[in-house]
mmCIF file of C-alpha atoms in Angstrom:
data_model
loop_
_atom_site.group_PDB
_atom_site.id
_atom_site.type_symbol
_atom_site.label_atom_id
_atom_site.label_comp_id
_atom_site.label_asym_id
_atom_site.label_seq_id
_atom_site.Cartn_x
_atom_site.Cartn_y
_atom_site.Cartn_z
ATOM 1 C CA LEU A 1 94.202 64.339 12.747
ATOM 2 C CA LYS A 2 94.991 67.464 14.914
ATOM 3 C CA SER A 3 97.882 68.240 12.522
ATOM 4 C CA ALA A 4 95.375 68.948 9.506
ATOM 5 C CA GLU A 5 93.171 71.784 11.848
ATOM 6 C CA GLU A 6 97.000 73.103 12.440
ATOM 7 C CA ILE A 7 97.371 73.166 8.327
ATOM 8 C CA LYS A 8 93.892 74.590 7.975
ATOM 9 C CA GLU A 9 94.312 77.273 9.830
ATOM 10 C CA LEU A 10 97.668 78.003 9.115
ATOM 11 C CA VAL A 11 96.263 78.225 5.167
ATOM 12 C CA ILE A 12 93.998 80.697 6.340
ATOM 13 C CA LYS A 13 96.394 82.350 8.017
ATOM 14 C CA GLY A 14 97.979 83.573 4.808
ATOM 15 C CA ALA A 15 101.088 80.377 5.036
ATOM 16 C CA ASP A 16 102.718 79.868 2.270
ATOM 17 C CA VAL A 17 101.931 75.507 0.752
ATOM 18 C CA ASN A 18 104.814 75.702 -1.329
ATOM 19 C CA ALA A 19 107.665 77.410 0.489
ATOM 20 C CA LYS A 20 111.169 75.145 0.855
ATOM 21 C CA ASP A 21 113.068 74.120 4.230
ATOM 22 C CA LYS A 22 116.680 74.133 3.979
ATOM 23 C CA LYS A 23 116.604 71.256 2.850
ATOM 24 C CA GLY A 24 114.452 72.077 -0.551
ATOM 25 C CA LEU A 25 111.714 70.312 0.983
ATOM 26 C CA THR A 26 107.680 71.532 0.985
ATOM 27 C CA ALA A 27 104.914 70.673 3.295
ATOM 28 C CA LEU A 28 103.126 68.092 1.036
ATOM 29 C CA MET A 29 106.775 66.853 0.144
ATOM 30 C CA LEU A 30 106.800 65.771 3.636
ATOM 31 C CA ALA A 31 103.173 64.715 4.241
ATOM 32 C CA SER A 32 104.167 62.976 1.738
ATOM 33 C CA GLU A 33 107.457 60.918 3.056
ATOM 34 C CA TYR A 34 105.456 60.547 6.129
ATOM 35 C CA ASN A 35 102.681 58.861 5.110
ATOM 36 C CA HIS A 36 100.297 61.653 6.038
ATOM 37 C CA LYS A 37 97.076 61.308 4.031
ATOM 38 C CA GLU A 38 95.010 63.859 5.359
ATOM 39 C CA VAL A 39 96.973 66.643 4.949
ATOM 40 C CA VAL A 40 98.737 65.390 1.893
ATOM 41 C CA GLU A 41 95.280 66.109 -0.336
ATOM 42 C CA LEU A 42 94.752 69.360 2.805
ATOM 43 C CA LEU A 43 97.832 70.856 0.560
ATOM 44 C CA ARG A 44 96.618 69.613 -2.519
ATOM 45 C CA LYS A 45 93.523 71.119 -2.806
ATOM 46 C CA THR A 46 95.128 73.875 -1.304
ATOM 47 C CA GLU A 47 97.299 74.894 -4.728
ATOM 48 C CA GLU A 48 95.105 74.014 -7.745
ATOM 49 C CA GLU A 49 92.726 76.666 -5.410
ATOM 50 C CA SER A 50 95.452 78.749 -5.485
ATOM 51 C CA LYS A 51 96.585 77.661 -9.188
ATOM 52 C CA SER A 52 92.759 78.445 -9.816
ATOM 53 C CA LYS A 53 92.866 81.502 -7.879
ATOM 54 C CA LEU A 54 96.203 82.856 -9.464
ATOM 55 C CA LYS A 55 94.676 82.120 -13.536
ATOM 56 C CA GLU A 56 90.951 84.681 -12.651
ATOM 57 C CA GLU A 57 92.903 87.129 -12.018
ATOM 58 C CA LEU A 58 96.030 87.104 -14.520
ATOM 59 C CA LYS A 59 92.673 86.396 -17.588
ATOM 60 C CA GLU A 60 91.356 89.668 -15.767
ATOM 61 C CA ASP A 61 94.628 91.479 -16.284
ATOM 62 C CA SER A 62 94.893 90.062 -19.279
ATOM 63 C CA LYS A 63 91.574 91.397 -19.985
ATOM 64 C CA SER A 64 93.041 95.413 -18.779
ATOM 65 C CA LEU A 65 95.732 95.380 -20.965
ATOM 66 C CA SER A 66 94.032 94.032 -23.837
ATOM 67 C CA GLY A 67 93.122 97.713 -24.293
ATOM 68 C CA SER A 68 96.382 99.005 -23.229
ATOM 69 C CA LYS A 69 97.269 101.822 -26.276
ATOM 70 C CA ASP A 70 100.868 101.326 -25.130
ATOM 71 C CA LYS A 71 103.083 97.923 -26.452
ATOM 72 C CA LYS A 72 105.253 97.568 -24.317
ATOM 73 C CA SER A 73 102.738 96.820 -20.950
ATOM 74 C CA ASN A 74 101.432 94.270 -24.004
ATOM 75 C CA ASN A 75 104.396 91.371 -23.047
ATOM 76 C CA ILE A 76 104.947 89.566 -19.498
ATOM 77 C CA VAL A 77 108.191 91.800 -18.288
ATOM 78 C CA GLY A 78 107.033 94.903 -19.037
ATOM 79 C CA PHE A 79 104.108 94.148 -17.035
ATOM 80 C CA VAL A 80 105.861 92.490 -14.090
ATOM 81 C CA GLY A 81 107.539 94.836 -14.448
ATOM 82 C CA ASN A 82 105.399 97.868 -14.221
ATOM 83 C CA LYS A 83 102.931 96.079 -12.083
ATOM 84 C CA PHE A 84 105.564 95.991 -9.081
ATOM 85 C CA GLY A 85 108.797 97.871 -9.743
ATOM 86 C CA GLY A 86 107.320 100.892 -11.221
ATOM 87 C CA MET A 87 109.961 100.482 -14.173
ATOM 88 C CA ASP A 88 109.268 101.181 -17.752
ATOM 89 C CA MET A 89 110.782 98.226 -19.823
#
């Protein structure tokens, strides 16, 4: 299927496979609705790989936090604020 190849290219370029359209539908929902089995499989695989990568990144960040003496950094809100907003929570 040409559409599966095009989707592979978009994923490689960093497209968000969880993005939603104006109706709140994701590409996976649409592919499933239109019975594009190859595209559904590709999107599911991409989502699983993305989740796995995120889990690994979180484990690494957790390891670096475990050695931190700053108690504020050991909660997720403080961590996110510090990591992304430079805020002290």
